[in-house]
Amino acid sequence: MWAPDIYEGSPTPVTAFLSIAPKISISANISRVSIYGSYGATLQKIFFFCSIASMILGALAAMAQTKVKRLLAYSSIGHVGYIRTGLSCGTIEGIQSLLIGIFIYASMTIDAFAIVLALRQTRVKYIADLGALAKTNPILAITFSITMFSYAGIPPLAGFCSKFYLFFAALGCGAYFLAPVGVVTSVIGRWAAGRLPRVSQFGRPKAVLRAPDT
């Protein structure tokens, strides 16, 4: 629950680092435990619960956000749930899908925060601030739209491939409840993440208050 506040209050490079590095390190360490250590039914149930909770929280909370960084924070929480699906399997296929998911998530996150950093001079804070970005900087708007569509898991982008491998691994290990929950929350997350490209492509520019002529 600390992630949205930290994402919003920290400088964008620090936010990008906090969004990527801890997830990679934690996933790597837990993967080593899964391969070389003891992976029992109790630990698997804990991962199941954490994965489902993260996916549901990330999808539902992102729908109510009006700020760009807070939306990315809850999307990050949801992606942690998707990535943890690979850990929940406790199989080699699950670890392989986790590695693919981590790589694709890191690439998408770097791209998203690089665009937010490029927009720092325009003081983009709210989603509405992205209005008419397609007119002022069409290349940046198209890149941002593709990135967020990949975040949402729109085929045939990389984000869809990541979720496909993760859910396929979940079905392969018998987690028949985990995969449908991931699909439903992914559909909900598409609406939340889709607001950014929709506003940047079709939104209106911010109203500028002007002093009356004298």
PDB file of C-alpha atoms in Angstrom:
ATOM      1  CA  MET A   1       0.000   0.000   0.000  1.00  0.00           C
ATOM      2  CA  TRP A   2       2.993   2.310   0.279  1.00  0.00           C
ATOM      3  CA  ALA A   3       3.725   2.105  -3.445  1.00  0.00           C
ATOM      4  CA  PRO A   4       1.274   4.780  -4.763  1.00  0.00           C
ATOM      5  CA  ASP A   5       2.437   7.415  -2.269  1.00  0.00           C
ATOM      6  CA  ILE A   6       6.105   6.660  -2.885  1.00  0.00           C
ATOM      7  CA  TYR A   7       5.614   6.672  -6.652  1.00  0.00           C
ATOM      8  CA  GLU A   8       3.885  10.041  -6.529  1.00  0.00           C
ATOM      9  CA  GLY A   9       6.256  11.736  -4.100  1.00  0.00           C
ATOM     10  CA  SER A  10       9.588  10.505  -5.467  1.00  0.00           C
ATOM     11  CA  PRO A  11      11.464  11.903  -8.476  1.00  0.00           C
ATOM     12  CA  THR A  12      10.674   9.987 -11.642  1.00  0.00           C
ATOM     13  CA  PRO A  13      14.103   8.227 -11.957  1.00  0.00           C
ATOM     14  CA  VAL A  14      13.800   7.015  -8.338  1.00  0.00           C
ATOM     15  CA  THR A  15      10.247   5.875  -9.001  1.00  0.00           C
ATOM     16  CA  ALA A  16      11.383   3.880 -12.031  1.00  0.00           C
ATOM     17  CA  PHE A  17      14.138   2.247  -9.979  1.00  0.00           C
ATOM     18  CA  LEU A  18      11.742   1.328  -7.166  1.00  0.00           C
ATOM     19  CA  SER A  19       9.303  -0.046  -9.697  1.00  0.00           C
ATOM     20  CA  ILE A  20      11.799  -2.454 -11.275  1.00  0.00           C
ATOM     21  CA  ALA A  21      14.764  -3.355  -9.056  1.00  0.00           C
ATOM     22  CA  PRO A  22      12.937  -4.742  -5.958  1.00  0.00           C
ATOM     23  CA  LYS A  23      10.691  -6.961  -8.079  1.00  0.00           C
ATOM     24  CA  ILE A  24      13.636  -8.417  -9.983  1.00  0.00           C
ATOM     25  CA  SER A  25      15.645  -9.106  -6.813  1.00  0.00           C
ATOM     26  CA  ILE A  26      12.730 -10.620  -4.891  1.00  0.00           C
ATOM     27  CA  SER A  27      11.687 -12.795  -7.817  1.00  0.00           C
ATOM     28  CA  ALA A  28      15.277 -13.998  -8.298  1.00  0.00           C
ATOM     29  CA  ASN A  29      15.670 -14.933  -4.646  1.00  0.00           C
ATOM     30  CA  ILE A  30      12.325 -16.710  -4.423  1.00  0.00           C
ATOM     31  CA  SER A  31      13.103 -18.545  -7.667  1.00  0.00           C
ATOM     32  CA  ARG A  32      16.294 -19.877  -6.098  1.00  0.00           C
ATOM     33  CA  VAL A  33      14.278 -21.059  -3.112  1.00  0.00           C
ATOM     34  CA  SER A  34      11.822 -22.765  -5.445  1.00  0.00           C
ATOM     35  CA  ILE A  35      14.556 -24.564  -7.394  1.00  0.00           C
ATOM     36  CA  TYR A  36      17.101 -25.443  -4.713  1.00  0.00           C
ATOM     37  CA  GLY A  37      15.082 -25.219  -1.505  1.00  0.00           C
ATOM     38  CA  SER A  38      11.955 -26.745  -0.100  1.00  0.00           C
ATOM     39  CA  TYR A  39       8.749 -25.738  -1.889  1.00  0.00           C
ATOM     40  CA  GLY A  40       5.825 -27.221  -0.027  1.00  0.00           C
ATOM     41  CA  ALA A  41       2.076 -26.960  -0.317  1.00  0.00           C
ATOM     42  CA  THR A  42       1.899 -24.257   2.381  1.00  0.00           C
ATOM     43  CA  LEU A  43       4.245 -21.939   0.520  1.00  0.00           C
ATOM     44  CA  GLN A  44       2.352 -22.551  -2.700  1.00  0.00           C
ATOM     45  CA  LYS A  45      -0.945 -21.579  -1.062  1.00  0.00           C
ATOM     46  CA  ILE A  46       0.628 -18.369   0.239  1.00  0.00           C
ATOM     47  CA  PHE A  47       1.792 -17.494  -3.270  1.00  0.00           C
ATOM     48  CA  PHE A  48      -1.677 -18.281  -4.634  1.00  0.00           C
ATOM     49  CA  PHE A  49      -3.315 -15.899  -2.165  1.00  0.00           C
ATOM     50  CA  CYS A  50      -0.759 -13.126  -2.699  1.00  0.00           C
ATOM     51  CA  SER A  51      -1.030 -13.416  -6.469  1.00  0.00           C
ATOM     52  CA  ILE A  52      -4.832 -13.212  -6.474  1.00  0.00           C
ATOM     53  CA  ALA A  53      -4.861 -10.333  -3.957  1.00  0.00           C
ATOM     54  CA  SER A  54      -2.316  -8.329  -5.957  1.00  0.00           C
ATOM     55  CA  MET A  55      -4.139  -8.813  -9.252  1.00  0.00           C
ATOM     56  CA  ILE A  56      -7.524  -7.815  -7.811  1.00  0.00           C
ATOM     57  CA  LEU A  57      -6.183  -4.815  -5.878  1.00  0.00           C
ATOM     58  CA  GLY A  58      -4.140  -3.536  -8.807  1.00  0.00           C
ATOM     59  CA  ALA A  59      -7.014  -3.807 -11.285  1.00  0.00           C
ATOM     60  CA  LEU A  60      -9.768  -2.315  -9.114  1.00  0.00           C
ATOM     61  CA  ALA A  61      -7.724   0.462  -7.508  1.00  0.00           C
ATOM     62  CA  ALA A  62      -6.284   1.603 -10.850  1.00  0.00           C
ATOM     63  CA  MET A  63      -9.800   2.356 -12.106  1.00  0.00           C
ATOM     64  CA  ALA A  64     -10.263   5.133  -9.543  1.00  0.00           C
ATOM     65  CA  GLN A  65      -6.941   6.929 -10.100  1.00  0.00           C
ATOM     66  CA  THR A  66      -6.655  10.359 -11.686  1.00  0.00           C
ATOM     67  CA  LYS A  67      -2.863  10.799 -11.452  1.00  0.00           C
ATOM     68  CA  VAL A  68      -0.412   9.220 -13.865  1.00  0.00           C
ATOM     69  CA  LYS A  69       2.116   7.933 -11.336  1.00  0.00           C
ATOM     70  CA  ARG A  70      -0.523   6.504  -9.014  1.00  0.00           C
ATOM     71  CA  LEU A  71      -2.102   4.689 -11.938  1.00  0.00           C
ATOM     72  CA  LEU A  72       1.285   3.238 -12.860  1.00  0.00           C
ATOM     73  CA  ALA A  73       1.783   2.251  -9.219  1.00  0.00           C
ATOM     74  CA  TYR A  74      -1.411   0.208  -9.068  1.00  0.00           C
ATOM     75  CA  SER A  75      -0.653  -1.269 -12.487  1.00  0.00           C
ATOM     76  CA  SER A  76       2.690  -2.321 -11.043  1.00  0.00           C
ATOM     77  CA  ILE A  77       0.917  -3.996  -8.119  1.00  0.00           C
ATOM     78  CA  GLY A  78      -1.259  -5.893 -10.560  1.00  0.00           C
ATOM     79  CA  HIS A  79       1.766  -7.000 -12.588  1.00  0.00           C
ATOM     80  CA  VAL A  80       3.393  -8.317  -9.430  1.00  0.00           C
ATOM     81  CA  GLY A  81       0.370 -10.590  -9.085  1.00  0.00           C
ATOM     82  CA  TYR A  82       0.728 -11.771 -12.669  1.00  0.00           C
ATOM     83  CA  ILE A  83       4.450 -12.430 -12.234  1.00  0.00           C
ATOM     84  CA  ARG A  84       3.854 -14.232  -8.949  1.00  0.00           C
ATOM     85  CA  THR A  85       1.658 -16.630 -10.899  1.00  0.00           C
ATOM     86  CA  GLY A  86       4.858 -18.196 -12.201  1.00  0.00           C
ATOM     87  CA  LEU A  87       6.152 -18.626  -8.649  1.00  0.00           C
ATOM     88  CA  SER A  88       2.862 -20.159  -7.552  1.00  0.00           C
ATOM     89  CA  CYS A  89       3.324 -23.055  -9.952  1.00  0.00           C
ATOM     90  CA  GLY A  90       6.560 -24.315  -8.439  1.00  0.00           C
ATOM     91  CA  THR A  91       7.560 -25.829 -11.792  1.00  0.00           C
ATOM     92  CA  ILE A  92      10.275 -25.178 -14.361  1.00  0.00           C
ATOM     93  CA  GLU A  93       7.623 -23.875 -16.776  1.00  0.00           C
ATOM     94  CA  GLY A  94       6.485 -21.436 -14.103  1.00  0.00           C
ATOM     95  CA  ILE A  95      10.023 -20.154 -13.541  1.00  0.00           C
ATOM     96  CA  GLN A  96      10.534 -19.755 -17.292  1.00  0.00           C
ATOM     97  CA  SER A  97       7.297 -17.775 -17.647  1.00  0.00           C
ATOM     98  CA  LEU A  98       8.322 -15.674 -14.632  1.00  0.00           C
ATOM     99  CA  LEU A  99      11.642 -14.755 -16.278  1.00  0.00           C
ATOM    100  CA  ILE A 100       9.850 -13.800 -19.482  1.00  0.00           C
ATOM    101  CA  GLY A 101       7.308 -11.755 -17.505  1.00  0.00           C
ATOM    102  CA  ILE A 102      10.013  -9.941 -15.521  1.00  0.00           C
ATOM    103  CA  PHE A 103      11.955  -9.007 -18.655  1.00  0.00           C
ATOM    104  CA  ILE A 104       8.874  -7.716 -20.492  1.00  0.00           C
ATOM    105  CA  TYR A 105       7.591  -5.859 -17.399  1.00  0.00           C
ATOM    106  CA  ALA A 106      10.968  -4.148 -16.892  1.00  0.00           C
ATOM    107  CA  SER A 107      11.063  -3.082 -20.547  1.00  0.00           C
ATOM    108  CA  MET A 108       7.539  -1.654 -20.429  1.00  0.00           C
ATOM    109  CA  THR A 109       8.170   0.147 -17.140  1.00  0.00           C
ATOM    110  CA  ILE A 110      11.403   1.741 -18.330  1.00  0.00           C
ATOM    111  CA  ASP A 111       9.609   2.946 -21.440  1.00  0.00           C
ATOM    112  CA  ALA A 112       6.625   4.322 -19.486  1.00  0.00           C
ATOM    113  CA  PHE A 113       8.696   6.243 -16.948  1.00  0.00           C
ATOM    114  CA  ALA A 114      11.068   7.513 -19.647  1.00  0.00           C
ATOM    115  CA  ILE A 115       8.069   9.108 -21.335  1.00  0.00           C
ATOM    116  CA  VAL A 116       6.837  10.565 -18.036  1.00  0.00           C
ATOM    117  CA  LEU A 117      10.338  11.937 -17.468  1.00  0.00           C
ATOM    118  CA  ALA A 118      10.349  13.457 -20.960  1.00  0.00           C
ATOM    119  CA  LEU A 119       7.107  15.253 -20.097  1.00  0.00           C
ATOM    120  CA  ARG A 120       8.419  16.725 -16.847  1.00  0.00           C
ATOM    121  CA  GLN A 121       8.793  20.202 -18.346  1.00  0.00           C
ATOM    122  CA  THR A 122       5.067  20.261 -19.117  1.00  0.00           C
ATOM    123  CA  ARG A 123       4.354  19.305 -15.487  1.00  0.00           C
ATOM    124  CA  VAL A 124       2.261  16.276 -16.282  1.00  0.00           C
ATOM    125  CA  LYS A 125       0.728  15.063 -13.029  1.00  0.00           C
ATOM    126  CA  TYR A 126      -2.883  14.179 -13.738  1.00  0.00           C
ATOM    127  CA  ILE A 127      -4.157  11.978 -16.523  1.00  0.00           C
ATOM    128  CA  ALA A 128      -6.077  14.967 -17.875  1.00  0.00           C
ATOM    129  CA  ASP A 129      -2.757  16.777 -18.348  1.00  0.00           C
ATOM    130  CA  LEU A 130      -2.022  14.422 -21.251  1.00  0.00           C
ATOM    131  CA  GLY A 131      -4.799  15.979 -23.307  1.00  0.00           C
ATOM    132  CA  ALA A 132      -3.848  16.852 -26.885  1.00  0.00           C
ATOM    133  CA  LEU A 133      -0.408  15.258 -26.508  1.00  0.00           C
ATOM    134  CA  ALA A 134      -0.939  13.775 -29.959  1.00  0.00           C
ATOM    135  CA  LYS A 135      -1.026  17.292 -31.379  1.00  0.00           C
ATOM    136  CA  THR A 136       1.966  18.692 -29.531  1.00  0.00           C
ATOM    137  CA  ASN A 137       4.200  15.593 -29.702  1.00  0.00           C
ATOM    138  CA  PRO A 138       2.672  12.845 -31.879  1.00  0.00           C
ATOM    139  CA  ILE A 139       5.670  10.489 -31.735  1.00  0.00           C
ATOM    140  CA  LEU A 140       5.704  10.561 -27.943  1.00  0.00           C
ATOM    141  CA  ALA A 141       1.940  10.066 -27.854  1.00  0.00           C
ATOM    142  CA  ILE A 142       2.107   7.026 -30.142  1.00  0.00           C
ATOM    143  CA  THR A 143       4.969   5.515 -28.133  1.00  0.00           C
ATOM    144  CA  PHE A 144       3.094   6.081 -24.878  1.00  0.00           C
ATOM    145  CA  SER A 145      -0.066   4.551 -26.332  1.00  0.00           C
ATOM    146  CA  ILE A 146       1.747   1.414 -27.511  1.00  0.00           C
ATOM    147  CA  THR A 147       3.438   1.062 -24.118  1.00  0.00           C
ATOM    148  CA  MET A 148       0.177   1.316 -22.193  1.00  0.00           C
ATOM    149  CA  PHE A 149      -1.570  -1.065 -24.597  1.00  0.00           C
ATOM    150  CA  SER A 150       1.225  -3.522 -23.869  1.00  0.00           C
ATOM    151  CA  TYR A 151       0.702  -2.886 -20.140  1.00  0.00           C
ATOM    152  CA  ALA A 152      -2.955  -3.734 -20.634  1.00  0.00           C
ATOM    153  CA  GLY A 153      -2.124  -6.954 -22.461  1.00  0.00           C
ATOM    154  CA  ILE A 154      -3.493  -6.101 -25.883  1.00  0.00           C
ATOM    155  CA  PRO A 155      -2.409  -8.681 -28.491  1.00  0.00           C
ATOM    156  CA  PRO A 156      -0.017  -9.000 -30.241  1.00  0.00           C
ATOM    157  CA  LEU A 157       2.125  -6.773 -28.014  1.00  0.00           C
ATOM    158  CA  ALA A 158       4.716  -8.056 -25.553  1.00  0.00           C
ATOM    159  CA  GLY A 159       2.482  -7.605 -22.519  1.00  0.00           C
ATOM    160  CA  PHE A 160      -0.029 -10.050 -23.962  1.00  0.00           C
ATOM    161  CA  CYS A 161       2.706 -12.624 -24.605  1.00  0.00           C
ATOM    162  CA  SER A 162       3.904 -12.266 -21.013  1.00  0.00           C
ATOM    163  CA  LYS A 163       0.463 -12.903 -19.552  1.00  0.00           C
ATOM    164  CA  PHE A 164      -0.171 -15.743 -22.009  1.00  0.00           C
ATOM    165  CA  TYR A 165       2.938 -17.612 -20.859  1.00  0.00           C
ATOM    166  CA  LEU A 166       2.148 -17.000 -17.185  1.00  0.00           C
ATOM    167  CA  PHE A 167      -1.473 -18.130 -17.415  1.00  0.00           C
ATOM    168  CA  PHE A 168      -0.527 -21.120 -19.563  1.00  0.00           C
ATOM    169  CA  ALA A 169       1.997 -22.161 -16.890  1.00  0.00           C
ATOM    170  CA  ALA A 170      -0.709 -21.792 -14.227  1.00  0.00           C
ATOM    171  CA  LEU A 171      -3.050 -24.061 -16.149  1.00  0.00           C
ATOM    172  CA  GLY A 172      -0.226 -26.540 -16.694  1.00  0.00           C
ATOM    173  CA  CYS A 173       0.389 -26.906 -12.962  1.00  0.00           C
ATOM    174  CA  GLY A 174      -3.300 -27.289 -12.111  1.00  0.00           C
ATOM    175  CA  ALA A 175      -3.993 -23.741 -10.852  1.00  0.00           C
ATOM    176  CA  TYR A 176      -7.354 -23.639 -12.596  1.00  0.00           C
ATOM    177  CA  PHE A 177      -8.694 -20.843 -10.369  1.00  0.00           C
ATOM    178  CA  LEU A 178      -5.641 -18.612 -10.637  1.00  0.00           C
ATOM    179  CA  ALA A 179      -5.655 -18.323 -14.434  1.00  0.00           C
ATOM    180  CA  PRO A 180      -9.334 -17.190 -14.785  1.00  0.00           C
ATOM    181  CA  VAL A 181      -8.827 -14.583 -12.053  1.00  0.00           C
ATOM    182  CA  GLY A 182      -5.814 -13.296 -13.967  1.00  0.00           C
ATOM    183  CA  VAL A 183      -7.803 -13.089 -17.186  1.00  0.00           C
ATOM    184  CA  VAL A 184     -10.688 -11.194 -15.534  1.00  0.00           C
ATOM    185  CA  THR A 185      -8.411  -8.722 -13.742  1.00  0.00           C
ATOM    186  CA  SER A 186      -6.454  -8.251 -16.966  1.00  0.00           C
ATOM    187  CA  VAL A 187      -9.645  -7.256 -18.760  1.00  0.00           C
ATOM    188  CA  ILE A 188     -10.460  -4.784 -15.974  1.00  0.00           C
ATOM    189  CA  GLY A 189      -6.908  -3.448 -16.115  1.00  0.00           C
ATOM    190  CA  ARG A 190      -7.272  -2.814 -19.835  1.00  0.00           C
ATOM    191  CA  TRP A 191      -9.899  -0.183 -19.146  1.00  0.00           C
ATOM    192  CA  ALA A 192      -7.755   1.507 -16.493  1.00  0.00           C
ATOM    193  CA  ALA A 193      -4.530   1.491 -18.513  1.00  0.00           C
ATOM    194  CA  GLY A 194      -6.413   2.401 -21.676  1.00  0.00           C
ATOM    195  CA  ARG A 195      -7.351   5.794 -20.250  1.00  0.00           C
ATOM    196  CA  LEU A 196      -3.814   7.123 -20.749  1.00  0.00           C
ATOM    197  CA  PRO A 197      -3.626   6.541 -24.521  1.00  0.00           C
ATOM    198  CA  ARG A 198      -7.266   7.575 -24.922  1.00  0.00           C
ATOM    199  CA  VAL A 199      -6.669  10.928 -23.227  1.00  0.00           C
ATOM    200  CA  SER A 200      -3.326  11.493 -24.941  1.00  0.00           C
ATOM    201  CA  GLN A 201      -4.794  10.824 -28.393  1.00  0.00           C
ATOM    202  CA  PHE A 202      -8.286  12.291 -28.130  1.00  0.00           C
ATOM    203  CA  GLY A 203      -8.231  14.483 -25.013  1.00  0.00           C
ATOM    204  CA  ARG A 204      -8.437  18.226 -24.909  1.00  0.00           C
ATOM    205  CA  PRO A 205      -5.597  20.463 -23.758  1.00  0.00           C
ATOM    206  CA  LYS A 206      -5.693  21.909 -20.280  1.00  0.00           C
ATOM    207  CA  ALA A 207      -7.553  25.145 -19.859  1.00  0.00           C
ATOM    208  CA  VAL A 208      -5.187  28.030 -19.248  1.00  0.00           C
ATOM    209  CA  LEU A 209      -6.369  30.829 -17.013  1.00  0.00           C
ATOM    210  CA  ARG A 210      -5.619  34.222 -18.537  1.00  0.00           C
ATOM    211  CA  ALA A 211      -5.802  37.610 -16.971  1.00  0.00           C
ATOM    212  CA  PRO A 212      -8.436  39.894 -18.473  1.00  0.00           C
ATOM    213  CA  ASP A 213      -7.216  42.456 -20.974  1.00  0.00           C
ATOM    214  CA  THR A 214      -6.732  45.924 -19.531  1.00  0.00           C
TER     215      THR A 214
END
